[in-house]
Amino acid sequence: ASSKWPIRMLEENRHRTNSEVLVDILAMSKCSLLLHGQSAVSEAAIYLNPELAKNSVNFEDPDLMGSEEFEELAREVLGTKGEPPVPLVMDVDPGDRVVNATVLKG
């Protein structure tokens, strides 16, 4: 099957995608807390920041922590235990497992 895109453009797009993924990995590795799916990108971020091995949650894990446990981990990582609630936005599935979260700290 022939492609509608010239080979040169496909190579440029791959290079751009690869560069964007590397930027994503570096940005993720700078996080204090990581909520992620099972992927090579998240694994690379954890490799660059070994602290993320204990401060990350794989939302594809069948034994995933619930929303209260996740909030407790977020407070511990951000050093806000005993303080007013951290601005935390979570999406949970019907089993109360966190599937998306945004943690804000000023």
mmCIF file of N, CA and C in Angstrom:
data_model
loop_
_atom_site.group_PDB
_atom_site.id
_atom_site.type_symbol
_atom_site.label_atom_id
_atom_site.label_comp_id
_atom_site.label_asym_id
_atom_site.label_seq_id
_atom_site.Cartn_x
_atom_site.Cartn_y
_atom_site.Cartn_z
ATOM 1 N N ALA A 1 0.840 -1.175 0.000
ATOM 2 C CA ALA A 1 0.000 0.000 0.000
ATOM 3 C C ALA A 1 0.881 1.232 0.000
ATOM 4 N N SER A 2 0.510 2.197 -0.799
ATOM 5 C CA SER A 2 1.297 3.424 -0.879
ATOM 6 C C SER A 2 0.780 4.428 0.147
ATOM 7 N N SER A 3 1.692 5.233 0.624
ATOM 8 C CA SER A 3 1.355 6.251 1.611
ATOM 9 C C SER A 3 1.103 7.575 0.904
ATOM 10 N N LYS A 4 0.204 8.369 1.464
ATOM 11 C CA LYS A 4 -0.054 9.699 0.914
ATOM 12 C C LYS A 4 1.003 10.696 1.373
ATOM 13 N N TRP A 5 1.794 10.325 2.366
ATOM 14 C CA TRP A 5 2.802 11.218 2.915
ATOM 15 C C TRP A 5 4.174 10.866 2.335
ATOM 16 N N PRO A 6 4.936 11.867 1.919
ATOM 17 C CA PRO A 6 6.306 11.589 1.476
ATOM 18 C C PRO A 6 7.121 11.050 2.654
ATOM 19 N N ILE A 7 8.071 10.182 2.361
ATOM 20 C CA ILE A 7 8.913 9.577 3.398
ATOM 21 C C ILE A 7 9.554 10.651 4.272
ATOM 22 N N ARG A 8 10.027 11.739 3.682
ATOM 23 C CA ARG A 8 10.685 12.810 4.433
ATOM 24 C C ARG A 8 9.758 13.340 5.527
ATOM 25 N N MET A 9 8.479 13.528 5.224
ATOM 26 C CA MET A 9 7.537 14.058 6.219
ATOM 27 C C MET A 9 7.279 13.055 7.328
ATOM 28 N N LEU A 10 7.213 11.776 6.986
ATOM 29 C CA LEU A 10 7.017 10.758 8.016
ATOM 30 C C LEU A 10 8.197 10.739 8.980
ATOM 31 N N GLU A 11 9.420 10.856 8.447
ATOM 32 C CA GLU A 11 10.604 10.864 9.299
ATOM 33 C C GLU A 11 10.611 12.087 10.209
ATOM 34 N N GLU A 12 10.222 13.260 9.684
ATOM 35 C CA GLU A 12 10.168 14.465 10.497
ATOM 36 C C GLU A 12 9.125 14.320 11.603
ATOM 37 N N ASN A 13 7.979 13.714 11.301
ATOM 38 C CA ASN A 13 6.946 13.523 12.313
ATOM 39 C C ASN A 13 7.416 12.573 13.408
ATOM 40 N N ARG A 14 8.115 11.504 13.038
ATOM 41 C CA ARG A 14 8.640 10.577 14.045
ATOM 42 C C ARG A 14 9.645 11.275 14.945
ATOM 43 N N HIS A 15 10.513 12.082 14.335
ATOM 44 C CA HIS A 15 11.509 12.812 15.123
ATOM 45 C C HIS A 15 10.809 13.756 16.107
ATOM 46 N N ARG A 16 9.796 14.452 15.638
ATOM 47 C CA ARG A 16 9.064 15.377 16.514
ATOM 48 C C ARG A 16 8.382 14.610 17.643
ATOM 49 N N THR A 17 7.724 13.508 17.318
ATOM 50 C CA THR A 17 7.058 12.689 18.338
ATOM 51 C C THR A 17 8.065 12.188 19.360
ATOM 52 N N ASN A 18 9.198 11.689 18.891
ATOM 53 C CA ASN A 18 10.229 11.197 19.805
ATOM 54 C C ASN A 18 10.720 12.308 20.725
ATOM 55 N N SER A 19 10.925 13.492 20.163
ATOM 56 C CA SER A 19 11.379 14.633 20.966
ATOM 57 C C SER A 19 10.335 15.017 22.010
ATOM 58 N N GLU A 20 9.061 15.018 21.620
ATOM 59 C CA GLU A 20 7.989 15.361 22.555
ATOM 60 C C GLU A 20 7.886 14.342 23.678
ATOM 61 N N VAL A 21 8.077 13.064 23.372
ATOM 62 C CA VAL A 21 8.028 12.024 24.400
ATOM 63 C C VAL A 21 9.180 12.199 25.381
ATOM 64 N N LEU A 22 10.353 12.535 24.887
ATOM 65 C CA LEU A 22 11.491 12.761 25.782
ATOM 66 C C LEU A 22 11.234 13.953 26.707
ATOM 67 N N VAL A 23 10.622 14.997 26.192
ATOM 68 C CA VAL A 23 10.263 16.148 27.029
ATOM 69 C C VAL A 23 9.244 15.719 28.085
ATOM 70 N N ASP A 24 8.255 14.910 27.690
ATOM 71 C CA ASP A 24 7.255 14.407 28.641
ATOM 72 C C ASP A 24 7.918 13.600 29.752
ATOM 73 N N ILE A 25 8.855 12.740 29.386
ATOM 74 C CA ILE A 25 9.552 11.907 30.377
ATOM 75 C C ILE A 25 10.303 12.789 31.365
ATOM 76 N N LEU A 26 11.013 13.775 30.860
ATOM 77 C CA LEU A 26 11.772 14.659 31.739
ATOM 78 C C LEU A 26 10.846 15.440 32.659
ATOM 79 N N ALA A 27 9.756 15.962 32.117
ATOM 80 C CA ALA A 27 8.798 16.713 32.938
ATOM 81 C C ALA A 27 8.187 15.816 34.015
ATOM 82 N N MET A 28 7.796 14.610 33.632
ATOM 83 C CA MET A 28 7.205 13.684 34.614
ATOM 84 C C MET A 28 8.209 13.320 35.701
ATOM 85 N N SER A 29 9.489 13.212 35.341
ATOM 86 C CA SER A 29 10.509 12.832 36.322
ATOM 87 C C SER A 29 10.728 13.922 37.365
ATOM 88 N N LYS A 30 10.291 15.145 37.088
ATOM 89 C CA LYS A 30 10.442 16.251 38.030
ATOM 90 C C LYS A 30 9.298 16.311 39.046
ATOM 91 N N CYS A 31 8.290 15.471 38.875
ATOM 92 C CA CYS A 31 7.137 15.462 39.773
ATOM 93 C C CYS A 31 7.494 14.851 41.120
ATOM 94 N N SER A 32 6.767 15.246 42.141
ATOM 95 C CA SER A 32 6.915 14.645 43.466
ATOM 96 C C SER A 32 5.999 13.443 43.623
ATOM 97 N N LEU A 33 4.908 13.431 42.865
ATOM 98 C CA LEU A 33 3.894 12.387 42.947
ATOM 99 C C LEU A 33 3.409 12.109 41.536
ATOM 100 N N LEU A 34 3.314 10.848 41.173
ATOM 101 C CA LEU A 34 2.952 10.494 39.804
ATOM 102 C C LEU A 34 1.826 9.469 39.790
ATOM 103 N N LEU A 35 0.743 9.805 39.119
ATOM 104 C CA LEU A 35 -0.365 8.886 38.867
ATOM 105 C C LEU A 35 -0.265 8.529 37.402
ATOM 106 N N HIS A 36 -0.085 7.248 37.100
ATOM 107 C CA HIS A 36 0.236 6.860 35.728
ATOM 108 C C HIS A 36 -0.381 5.527 35.354
ATOM 109 N N GLY A 37 -0.386 5.252 34.077
ATOM 110 C CA GLY A 37 -0.740 3.942 33.561
ATOM 111 C C GLY A 37 0.541 3.165 33.319
ATOM 112 N N GLN A 38 0.399 1.908 32.927
ATOM 113 C CA GLN A 38 1.559 1.073 32.647
ATOM 114 C C GLN A 38 2.105 1.466 31.280
ATOM 115 N N SER A 39 3.273 2.113 31.254
ATOM 116 C CA SER A 39 3.864 2.509 29.981
ATOM 117 C C SER A 39 5.366 2.678 30.135
ATOM 118 N N ALA A 40 6.048 2.618 29.007
ATOM 119 C CA ALA A 40 7.490 2.833 29.010
ATOM 120 C C ALA A 40 7.823 4.273 29.390
ATOM 121 N N VAL A 41 6.932 5.209 29.076
ATOM 122 C CA VAL A 41 7.164 6.618 29.404
ATOM 123 C C VAL A 41 7.171 6.812 30.916
ATOM 124 N N SER A 42 6.182 6.270 31.605
ATOM 125 C CA SER A 42 6.151 6.415 33.064
ATOM 126 C C SER A 42 7.314 5.655 33.712
ATOM 127 N N GLU A 43 7.659 4.502 33.178
ATOM 128 C CA GLU A 43 8.793 3.744 33.711
ATOM 129 C C GLU A 43 10.096 4.527 33.556
ATOM 130 N N ALA A 44 10.262 5.212 32.419
ATOM 131 C CA ALA A 44 11.464 6.016 32.198
ATOM 132 C C ALA A 44 11.517 7.176 33.182
ATOM 133 N N ALA A 45 10.376 7.808 33.455
ATOM 134 C CA ALA A 45 10.328 8.910 34.422
ATOM 135 C C ALA A 45 10.722 8.418 35.809
ATOM 136 N N ILE A 46 10.234 7.251 36.184
ATOM 137 C CA ILE A 46 10.569 6.670 37.489
ATOM 138 C C ILE A 46 12.052 6.306 37.538
ATOM 139 N N TYR A 47 12.606 5.846 36.434
ATOM 140 C CA TYR A 47 14.033 5.521 36.366
ATOM 141 C C TYR A 47 14.873 6.778 36.601
ATOM 142 N N LEU A 48 14.435 7.908 36.033
ATOM 143 C CA LEU A 48 15.180 9.165 36.198
ATOM 144 C C LEU A 48 15.015 9.762 37.594
ATOM 145 N N ASN A 49 13.905 9.457 38.258
ATOM 146 C CA ASN A 49 13.653 9.963 39.610
ATOM 147 C C ASN A 49 13.251 8.785 40.493
ATOM 148 N N PRO A 50 14.223 8.100 41.091
ATOM 149 C CA PRO A 50 13.925 6.903 41.888
ATOM 150 C C PRO A 50 12.929 7.129 43.028
ATOM 151 N N GLU A 51 12.776 8.375 43.526
ATOM 152 C CA GLU A 51 11.790 8.660 44.567
ATOM 153 C C GLU A 51 10.370 8.339 44.091
ATOM 154 N N LEU A 52 10.154 8.425 42.774
ATOM 155 C CA LEU A 52 8.819 8.145 42.236
ATOM 156 C C LEU A 52 8.439 6.672 42.378
ATOM 157 N N ALA A 53 9.410 5.799 42.601
ATOM 158 C CA ALA A 53 9.087 4.374 42.786
ATOM 159 C C ALA A 53 8.160 4.187 43.986
ATOM 160 N N LYS A 54 8.351 5.001 45.028
ATOM 161 C CA LYS A 54 7.472 4.903 46.199
ATOM 162 C C LYS A 54 6.381 5.964 46.192
ATOM 163 N N ASN A 55 6.527 6.982 45.333
ATOM 164 C CA ASN A 55 5.565 8.083 45.282
ATOM 165 C C ASN A 55 4.796 8.099 43.966
ATOM 166 N N SER A 56 4.471 6.923 43.489
ATOM 167 C CA SER A 56 3.677 6.858 42.261
ATOM 168 C C SER A 56 2.610 5.780 42.407
ATOM 169 N N VAL A 57 1.558 5.959 41.646
ATOM 170 C CA VAL A 57 0.442 5.027 41.673
ATOM 171 C C VAL A 57 0.105 4.656 40.232
ATOM 172 N N ASN A 58 0.136 3.369 39.943
ATOM 173 C CA ASN A 58 -0.231 2.870 38.626
ATOM 174 C C ASN A 58 -1.737 2.605 38.640
ATOM 175 N N PHE A 59 -2.507 3.428 37.924
ATOM 176 C CA PHE A 59 -3.960 3.280 37.981
ATOM 177 C C PHE A 59 -4.459 2.040 37.246
ATOM 178 N N GLU A 60 -3.575 1.311 36.588
ATOM 179 C CA GLU A 60 -3.963 0.049 35.953
ATOM 180 C C GLU A 60 -3.747 -1.144 36.885
ATOM 181 N N ASP A 61 -3.205 -0.886 38.057
ATOM 182 C CA ASP A 61 -2.967 -1.939 39.049
ATOM 183 C C ASP A 61 -4.301 -2.365 39.651
ATOM 184 N N PRO A 62 -4.625 -3.664 39.611
ATOM 185 C CA PRO A 62 -5.916 -4.113 40.157
ATOM 186 C C PRO A 62 -6.043 -3.890 41.665
ATOM 187 N N ASP A 63 -4.926 -3.756 42.358
ATOM 188 C CA ASP A 63 -4.943 -3.509 43.801
ATOM 189 C C ASP A 63 -4.726 -2.027 44.113
ATOM 190 N N LEU A 64 -5.147 -1.182 43.192
ATOM 191 C CA LEU A 64 -4.953 0.258 43.316
ATOM 192 C C LEU A 64 -5.569 0.799 44.599
ATOM 193 N N MET A 65 -4.877 1.749 45.197
ATOM 194 C CA MET A 65 -5.391 2.363 46.427
ATOM 195 C C MET A 65 -6.649 3.169 46.151
ATOM 196 N N GLY A 66 -7.448 3.341 47.176
ATOM 197 C CA GLY A 66 -8.666 4.136 47.074
ATOM 198 C C GLY A 66 -8.363 5.621 47.174
ATOM 199 N N SER A 67 -9.396 6.435 47.037
ATOM 200 C CA SER A 67 -9.208 7.889 47.023
ATOM 201 C C SER A 67 -8.655 8.412 48.345
ATOM 202 N N GLU A 68 -9.085 7.854 49.469
ATOM 203 C CA GLU A 68 -8.580 8.324 50.769
ATOM 204 C C GLU A 68 -7.098 7.998 50.927
ATOM 205 N N GLU A 69 -6.695 6.801 50.511
ATOM 206 C CA GLU A 69 -5.276 6.429 50.585
ATOM 207 C C GLU A 69 -4.436 7.316 49.673
ATOM 208 N N PHE A 70 -4.971 7.622 48.475
ATOM 209 C CA PHE A 70 -4.242 8.476 47.552
ATOM 210 C C PHE A 70 -4.079 9.875 48.138
ATOM 211 N N GLU A 71 -5.133 10.400 48.741
ATOM 212 C CA GLU A 71 -5.041 11.733 49.349
ATOM 213 C C GLU A 71 -4.016 11.735 50.472
ATOM 214 N N GLU A 72 -3.972 10.672 51.256
ATOM 215 C CA GLU A 72 -2.993 10.573 52.340
ATOM 216 C C GLU A 72 -1.571 10.559 51.774
ATOM 217 N N LEU A 73 -1.344 9.798 50.705
ATOM 218 C CA LEU A 73 -0.030 9.762 50.059
ATOM 219 C C LEU A 73 0.333 11.146 49.529
ATOM 220 N N ALA A 74 -0.624 11.827 48.892
ATOM 221 C CA ALA A 74 -0.363 13.167 48.351
ATOM 222 C C ALA A 74 0.041 14.122 49.468
ATOM 223 N N ARG A 75 -0.663 14.062 50.591
ATOM 224 C CA ARG A 75 -0.326 14.940 51.724
ATOM 225 C C ARG A 75 1.069 14.625 52.259
ATOM 226 N N GLU A 76 1.399 13.346 52.345
ATOM 227 C CA GLU A 76 2.714 12.945 52.854
ATOM 228 C C GLU A 76 3.820 13.442 51.923
ATOM 229 N N VAL A 77 3.644 13.234 50.629
ATOM 230 C CA VAL A 77 4.657 13.628 49.650
ATOM 231 C C VAL A 77 4.831 15.143 49.622
ATOM 232 N N LEU A 78 3.729 15.868 49.717
ATOM 233 C CA LEU A 78 3.787 17.330 49.636
ATOM 234 C C LEU A 78 4.089 17.989 50.980
ATOM 235 N N GLY A 79 4.185 17.182 52.030
ATOM 236 C CA GLY A 79 4.505 17.734 53.344
ATOM 237 C C GLY A 79 3.396 18.573 53.932
ATOM 238 N N THR A 80 2.146 18.184 53.710
ATOM 239 C CA THR A 80 1.024 18.985 54.203
ATOM 240 C C THR A 80 0.158 18.209 55.186
ATOM 241 N N LYS A 81 0.716 17.172 55.816
ATOM 242 C CA LYS A 81 -0.070 16.442 56.823
ATOM 243 C C LYS A 81 -0.413 17.374 57.963
ATOM 244 N N GLY A 82 -1.663 17.327 58.404
ATOM 245 C CA GLY A 82 -2.109 18.140 59.516
ATOM 246 C C GLY A 82 -2.465 19.569 59.129
ATOM 247 N N GLU A 83 -2.259 19.937 57.881
ATOM 248 C CA GLU A 83 -2.616 21.269 57.404
ATOM 249 C C GLU A 83 -3.987 21.206 56.738
ATOM 250 N N PRO A 84 -4.517 22.374 56.387
ATOM 251 C CA PRO A 84 -5.795 22.354 55.653
ATOM 252 C C PRO A 84 -5.669 21.491 54.401
ATOM 253 N N PRO A 85 -6.780 20.990 53.892
ATOM 254 C CA PRO A 85 -6.724 20.086 52.744
ATOM 255 C C PRO A 85 -5.965 20.669 51.559
ATOM 256 N N VAL A 86 -5.200 19.808 50.917
ATOM 257 C CA VAL A 86 -4.502 20.161 49.685
ATOM 258 C C VAL A 86 -5.555 20.282 48.587
ATOM 259 N N PRO A 87 -5.494 21.340 47.750
ATOM 260 C CA PRO A 87 -6.435 21.385 46.632
ATOM 261 C C PRO A 87 -6.196 20.153 45.747
ATOM 262 N N LEU A 88 -7.126 19.250 45.770
ATOM 263 C CA LEU A 88 -6.963 17.970 45.107
ATOM 264 C C LEU A 88 -8.226 17.654 44.325
ATOM 265 N N VAL A 89 -8.068 17.414 43.049
ATOM 266 C CA VAL A 89 -9.193 17.043 42.197
ATOM 267 C C VAL A 89 -8.961 15.612 41.762
ATOM 268 N N MET A 90 -9.910 14.725 42.089
ATOM 269 C CA MET A 90 -9.743 13.315 41.752
ATOM 270 C C MET A 90 -10.956 12.802 40.987
ATOM 271 N N ASP A 91 -10.681 11.965 40.002
ATOM 272 C CA ASP A 91 -11.732 11.187 39.357
ATOM 273 C C ASP A 91 -11.580 9.771 39.882
ATOM 274 N N VAL A 92 -12.674 9.201 40.360
ATOM 275 C CA VAL A 92 -12.612 7.837 40.875
ATOM 276 C C VAL A 92 -13.570 6.950 40.095
ATOM 277 N N ASP A 93 -13.218 5.681 40.019
ATOM 278 C CA ASP A 93 -14.108 4.739 39.347
ATOM 279 C C ASP A 93 -15.147 4.245 40.346
ATOM 280 N N PRO A 94 -16.097 3.424 39.913
ATOM 281 C CA PRO A 94 -17.149 2.958 40.836
ATOM 282 C C PRO A 94 -16.619 2.222 42.069
ATOM 283 N N GLY A 95 -15.390 1.687 41.989
ATOM 284 C CA GLY A 95 -14.799 1.005 43.135
ATOM 285 C C GLY A 95 -13.999 1.936 44.030
ATOM 286 N N ASP A 96 -14.139 3.270 43.853
ATOM 287 C CA ASP A 96 -13.435 4.286 44.619
ATOM 288 C C ASP A 96 -11.931 4.230 44.379
ATOM 289 N N ARG A 97 -11.511 3.777 43.188
ATOM 290 C CA ARG A 97 -10.097 3.773 42.842
ATOM 291 C C ARG A 97 -9.813 5.030 42.029
ATOM 292 N N VAL A 98 -8.718 5.722 42.366
ATOM 293 C CA VAL A 98 -8.359 6.962 41.677
ATOM 294 C C VAL A 98 -7.888 6.629 40.260
ATOM 295 N N VAL A 99 -8.464 7.327 39.288
ATOM 296 C CA VAL A 99 -8.052 7.121 37.890
ATOM 297 C C VAL A 99 -7.465 8.381 37.279
ATOM 298 N N ASN A 100 -7.601 9.524 37.943
ATOM 299 C CA ASN A 100 -7.032 10.779 37.472
ATOM 300 C C ASN A 100 -6.992 11.729 38.656
ATOM 301 N N ALA A 101 -5.912 12.482 38.769
ATOM 302 C CA ALA A 101 -5.818 13.420 39.891
ATOM 303 C C ALA A 101 -4.973 14.615 39.508
ATOM 304 N N THR A 102 -5.342 15.742 40.048
ATOM 305 C CA THR A 102 -4.543 16.968 39.938
ATOM 306 C C THR A 102 -4.341 17.477 41.347
ATOM 307 N N VAL A 103 -3.083 17.627 41.733
ATOM 308 C CA VAL A 103 -2.751 18.112 43.074
ATOM 309 C C VAL A 103 -2.074 19.467 42.891
ATOM 310 N N LEU A 104 -2.610 20.475 43.553
ATOM 311 C CA LEU A 104 -2.057 21.824 43.441
ATOM 312 C C LEU A 104 -1.413 22.219 44.746
ATOM 313 N N LYS A 105 -0.247 22.798 44.666
ATOM 314 C CA LYS A 105 0.406 23.323 45.854
ATOM 315 C C LYS A 105 1.108 24.600 45.457
ATOM 316 N N GLY A 106 0.800 25.682 46.172
ATOM 317 C CA GLY A 106 1.357 26.981 45.844
ATOM 318 C C GLY A 106 2.786 27.145 46.242
#
